[in-house]
mmCIF file with all atom_site columns, C-alpha atoms in Angstrom:
data_model
loop_
_atom_site.group_PDB
_atom_site.id
_atom_site.type_symbol
_atom_site.label_atom_id
_atom_site.label_alt_id
_atom_site.label_comp_id
_atom_site.label_asym_id
_atom_site.label_entity_id
_atom_site.label_seq_id
_atom_site.pdbx_PDB_ins_code
_atom_site.Cartn_x
_atom_site.Cartn_y
_atom_site.Cartn_z
_atom_site.occupancy
_atom_site.B_iso_or_equiv
_atom_site.pdbx_formal_charge
_atom_site.auth_seq_id
_atom_site.auth_comp_id
_atom_site.auth_asym_id
_atom_site.auth_atom_id
_atom_site.pdbx_PDB_model_num
ATOM 1  C CA . ALA A 1 1  ? 43.588 -48.130 -238.314 1.00 0.00 ? 1184 ALA A CA 1
ATOM 2  C CA . VAL A 1 2  ? 46.804 -46.682 -238.188 1.00 0.00 ? 1185 VAL A CA 1
ATOM 3  C CA . GLU A 1 3  ? 47.650 -48.789 -234.843 1.00 0.00 ? 1186 GLU A CA 1
ATOM 4  C CA . ALA A 1 4  ? 46.294 -51.812 -236.639 1.00 0.00 ? 1187 ALA A CA 1
ATOM 5  C CA . ALA A 1 5  ? 48.981 -51.495 -239.309 1.00 0.00 ? 1188 ALA A CA 1
ATOM 6  C CA . ILE A 1 6  ? 51.774 -50.499 -237.492 1.00 0.00 ? 1189 ILE A CA 1
ATOM 7  C CA . LYS A 1 7  ? 50.960 -54.214 -235.394 1.00 0.00 ? 1190 LYS A CA 1
ATOM 8  C CA . GLU A 1 8  ? 50.608 -56.129 -238.665 1.00 0.00 ? 1191 GLU A CA 1
ATOM 9  C CA . GLY A 1 9  ? 53.839 -55.064 -239.465 1.00 0.00 ? 1192 GLY A CA 1
ATOM 10 C CA . ASP A 1 10 ? 52.397 -52.230 -242.491 1.00 0.00 ? 1193 ASP A CA 1
ATOM 11 C CA . VAL A 1 11 ? 54.520 -49.248 -241.977 1.00 0.00 ? 1194 VAL A CA 1
ATOM 12 C CA . SER A 1 12 ? 54.488 -47.305 -245.231 1.00 0.00 ? 1195 SER A CA 1
ATOM 13 C CA . ARG A 1 13 ? 49.994 -48.358 -244.917 1.00 0.00 ? 1196 ARG A CA 1
ATOM 14 C CA . ALA A 1 14 ? 50.165 -47.033 -241.254 1.00 0.00 ? 1197 ALA A CA 1
ATOM 15 C CA . LEU A 1 15 ? 52.267 -43.144 -242.091 1.00 0.00 ? 1198 LEU A CA 1
ATOM 16 C CA . ALA A 1 16 ? 49.884 -42.903 -244.938 1.00 0.00 ? 1199 ALA A CA 1
ATOM 17 C CA . LEU A 1 17 ? 46.718 -42.816 -242.959 1.00 0.00 ? 1200 LEU A CA 1
ATOM 18 C CA . SER A 1 18 ? 48.506 -40.730 -240.115 1.00 0.00 ? 1201 SER A CA 1
ATOM 19 C CA . MET A 1 19 ? 49.266 -38.528 -242.650 1.00 0.00 ? 1202 MET A CA 1
ATOM 20 C CA . ARG A 1 20 ? 45.736 -37.916 -243.525 1.00 0.00 ? 1203 ARG A CA 1
ATOM 21 C CA . LEU A 1 21 ? 44.565 -37.910 -240.658 1.00 0.00 ? 1204 LEU A CA 1
ATOM 22 C CA . ASN A 1 22 ? 47.140 -34.988 -239.698 1.00 0.00 ? 1205 ASN A CA 1
ATOM 23 C CA . GLU A 1 23 ? 47.603 -36.158 -236.249 1.00 0.00 ? 1206 GLU A CA 1
ATOM 24 C CA . ASP A 1 24 ? 51.403 -35.496 -234.969 1.00 0.00 ? 1207 ASP A CA 1
ATOM 25 C CA . SER A 1 25 ? 51.259 -37.520 -232.495 1.00 0.00 ? 1208 SER A CA 1
ATOM 26 C CA . LEU A 1 26 ? 50.138 -40.798 -234.611 1.00 0.00 ? 1209 LEU A CA 1
ATOM 27 C CA . ILE A 1 27 ? 52.907 -39.685 -237.606 1.00 0.00 ? 1210 ILE A CA 1
ATOM 28 C CA . LYS A 1 28 ? 55.834 -39.751 -235.145 1.00 0.00 ? 1211 LYS A CA 1
ATOM 29 C CA . LYS A 1 29 ? 54.561 -43.027 -233.658 1.00 0.00 ? 1212 LYS A CA 1
ATOM 30 C CA . CYS A 1 30 ? 54.934 -44.337 -237.297 1.00 0.00 ? 1213 CYS A CA 1
ATOM 31 C CA . ILE A 1 31 ? 58.364 -42.623 -237.710 1.00 0.00 ? 1214 ILE A CA 1
ATOM 32 C CA . PHE A 1 32 ? 59.871 -44.851 -234.785 1.00 0.00 ? 1215 PHE A CA 1
ATOM 33 C CA . ALA A 1 33 ? 57.670 -48.072 -235.869 1.00 0.00 ? 1216 ALA A CA 1
ATOM 34 C CA . VAL A 1 34 ? 59.966 -48.014 -238.806 1.00 0.00 ? 1217 VAL A CA 1
ATOM 35 C CA . SER A 1 35 ? 63.492 -50.411 -238.871 1.00 0.00 ? 1218 SER A CA 1
ATOM 36 C CA . PRO A 1 36 ? 66.299 -48.136 -239.668 1.00 0.00 ? 1219 PRO A CA 1
ATOM 37 C CA . ALA A 1 37 ? 66.627 -50.733 -242.338 1.00 0.00 ? 1220 ALA A CA 1
ATOM 38 C CA . ASP A 1 38 ? 63.260 -49.792 -243.681 1.00 0.00 ? 1221 ASP A CA 1
ATOM 39 C CA . ILE A 1 39 ? 63.599 -45.717 -243.465 1.00 0.00 ? 1222 ILE A CA 1
ATOM 40 C CA . LYS A 1 40 ? 64.432 -45.843 -247.503 1.00 0.00 ? 1223 LYS A CA 1
ATOM 41 C CA . ALA A 1 41 ? 61.454 -48.193 -248.825 1.00 0.00 ? 1224 ALA A CA 1
ATOM 42 C CA . VAL A 1 42 ? 58.973 -47.082 -246.192 1.00 0.00 ? 1225 VAL A CA 1
ATOM 43 C CA . ALA A 1 43 ? 60.483 -43.238 -247.153 1.00 0.00 ? 1226 ALA A CA 1
ATOM 44 C CA . ILE A 1 44 ? 60.158 -43.583 -250.930 1.00 0.00 ? 1227 ILE A CA 1
ATOM 45 C CA . SER A 1 45 ? 55.933 -45.104 -250.532 1.00 0.00 ? 1228 SER A CA 1
ATOM 46 C CA . VAL A 1 46 ? 55.222 -41.097 -249.387 1.00 0.00 ? 1229 VAL A CA 1
ATOM 47 C CA . ARG A 1 47 ? 52.658 -39.552 -251.507 1.00 0.00 ? 1230 ARG A CA 1
ATOM 48 C CA . GLN A 1 48 ? 53.879 -36.543 -252.720 1.00 0.00 ? 1231 GLN A CA 1
ATOM 49 C CA . LYS A 1 49 ? 51.745 -34.210 -251.277 1.00 0.00 ? 1232 LYS A CA 1
ATOM 50 C CA . TYR A 1 50 ? 52.648 -35.911 -247.832 1.00 0.00 ? 1233 TYR A CA 1
ATOM 51 C CA . LEU A 1 51 ? 56.127 -35.262 -247.614 1.00 0.00 ? 1234 LEU A CA 1
ATOM 52 C CA . GLU A 1 52 ? 56.445 -31.875 -246.194 1.00 0.00 ? 1235 GLU A CA 1
ATOM 53 C CA . ARG A 1 53 ? 54.398 -32.558 -243.670 1.00 0.00 ? 1236 ARG A CA 1
ATOM 54 C CA . LEU A 1 54 ? 56.253 -35.466 -243.160 1.00 0.00 ? 1237 LEU A CA 1
ATOM 55 C CA . MET A 1 55 ? 59.299 -32.803 -243.365 1.00 0.00 ? 1238 MET A CA 1
ATOM 56 C CA . GLU A 1 56 ? 57.672 -30.978 -240.161 1.00 0.00 ? 1239 GLU A CA 1
ATOM 57 C CA . ALA A 1 57 ? 56.990 -34.162 -238.292 1.00 0.00 ? 1240 ALA A CA 1
ATOM 58 C CA . LEU A 1 58 ? 60.679 -35.047 -238.198 1.00 0.00 ? 1241 LEU A CA 1
ATOM 59 C CA . VAL A 1 59 ? 62.594 -31.098 -237.649 1.00 0.00 ? 1242 VAL A CA 1
ATOM 60 C CA . ASP A 1 60 ? 60.335 -31.076 -234.509 1.00 0.00 ? 1243 ASP A CA 1
ATOM 61 C CA . LEU A 1 61 ? 61.944 -35.217 -233.569 1.00 0.00 ? 1244 LEU A CA 1
ATOM 62 C CA . LEU A 1 62 ? 65.449 -32.852 -234.461 1.00 0.00 ? 1245 LEU A CA 1
ATOM 63 C CA . VAL A 1 63 ? 64.803 -30.760 -232.401 1.00 0.00 ? 1246 VAL A CA 1
ATOM 64 C CA . ASN A 1 64 ? 62.967 -32.668 -229.120 1.00 0.00 ? 1247 ASN A CA 1
ATOM 65 C CA . CYS A 1 65 ? 63.597 -35.666 -229.920 1.00 0.00 ? 1248 CYS A CA 1
ATOM 66 C CA . PRO A 1 66 ? 66.810 -38.174 -228.269 1.00 0.00 ? 1249 PRO A CA 1
ATOM 67 C CA . HIS A 1 67 ? 67.447 -40.006 -230.587 1.00 0.00 ? 1250 HIS A CA 1
ATOM 68 C CA . LEU A 1 68 ? 68.999 -38.232 -233.078 1.00 0.00 ? 1251 LEU A CA 1
ATOM 69 C CA . GLU A 1 69 ? 70.984 -40.686 -235.265 1.00 0.00 ? 1252 GLU A CA 1
ATOM 70 C CA . PHE A 1 70 ? 67.256 -42.744 -235.984 1.00 0.00 ? 1253 PHE A CA 1
ATOM 71 C CA . ILE A 1 71 ? 65.985 -39.361 -237.652 1.00 0.00 ? 1254 ILE A CA 1
ATOM 72 C CA . LEU A 1 72 ? 68.997 -38.430 -239.566 1.00 0.00 ? 1255 LEU A CA 1
ATOM 73 C CA . ARG A 1 73 ? 68.674 -41.475 -241.110 1.00 0.00 ? 1256 ARG A CA 1
ATOM 74 C CA . TRP A 1 74 ? 65.672 -40.439 -241.916 1.00 0.00 ? 1257 TRP A CA 1
ATOM 75 C CA . CYS A 1 75 ? 67.059 -37.513 -243.230 1.00 0.00 ? 1258 CYS A CA 1
ATOM 76 C CA . GLN A 1 76 ? 69.237 -38.927 -245.924 1.00 0.00 ? 1259 GLN A CA 1
ATOM 77 C CA . VAL A 1 77 ? 66.723 -41.032 -246.935 1.00 0.00 ? 1260 VAL A CA 1
#
């Protein structure tokens, strides 16, 4: 379902589904599926109970990912 939502361009739904599954690799895949212009809208759509999990994934990406500028855009929202 996560993959299908990404292919359909519904990254907000894909991220929500990956958060429910609590699969780190799927959460990160969804993060990277969001275009930089849509980061704010997608971040706002994340339910409060999943914000901590999203932040954990972003922190891990900040430490281990070469796409620093992209991840920092997420952190600015």
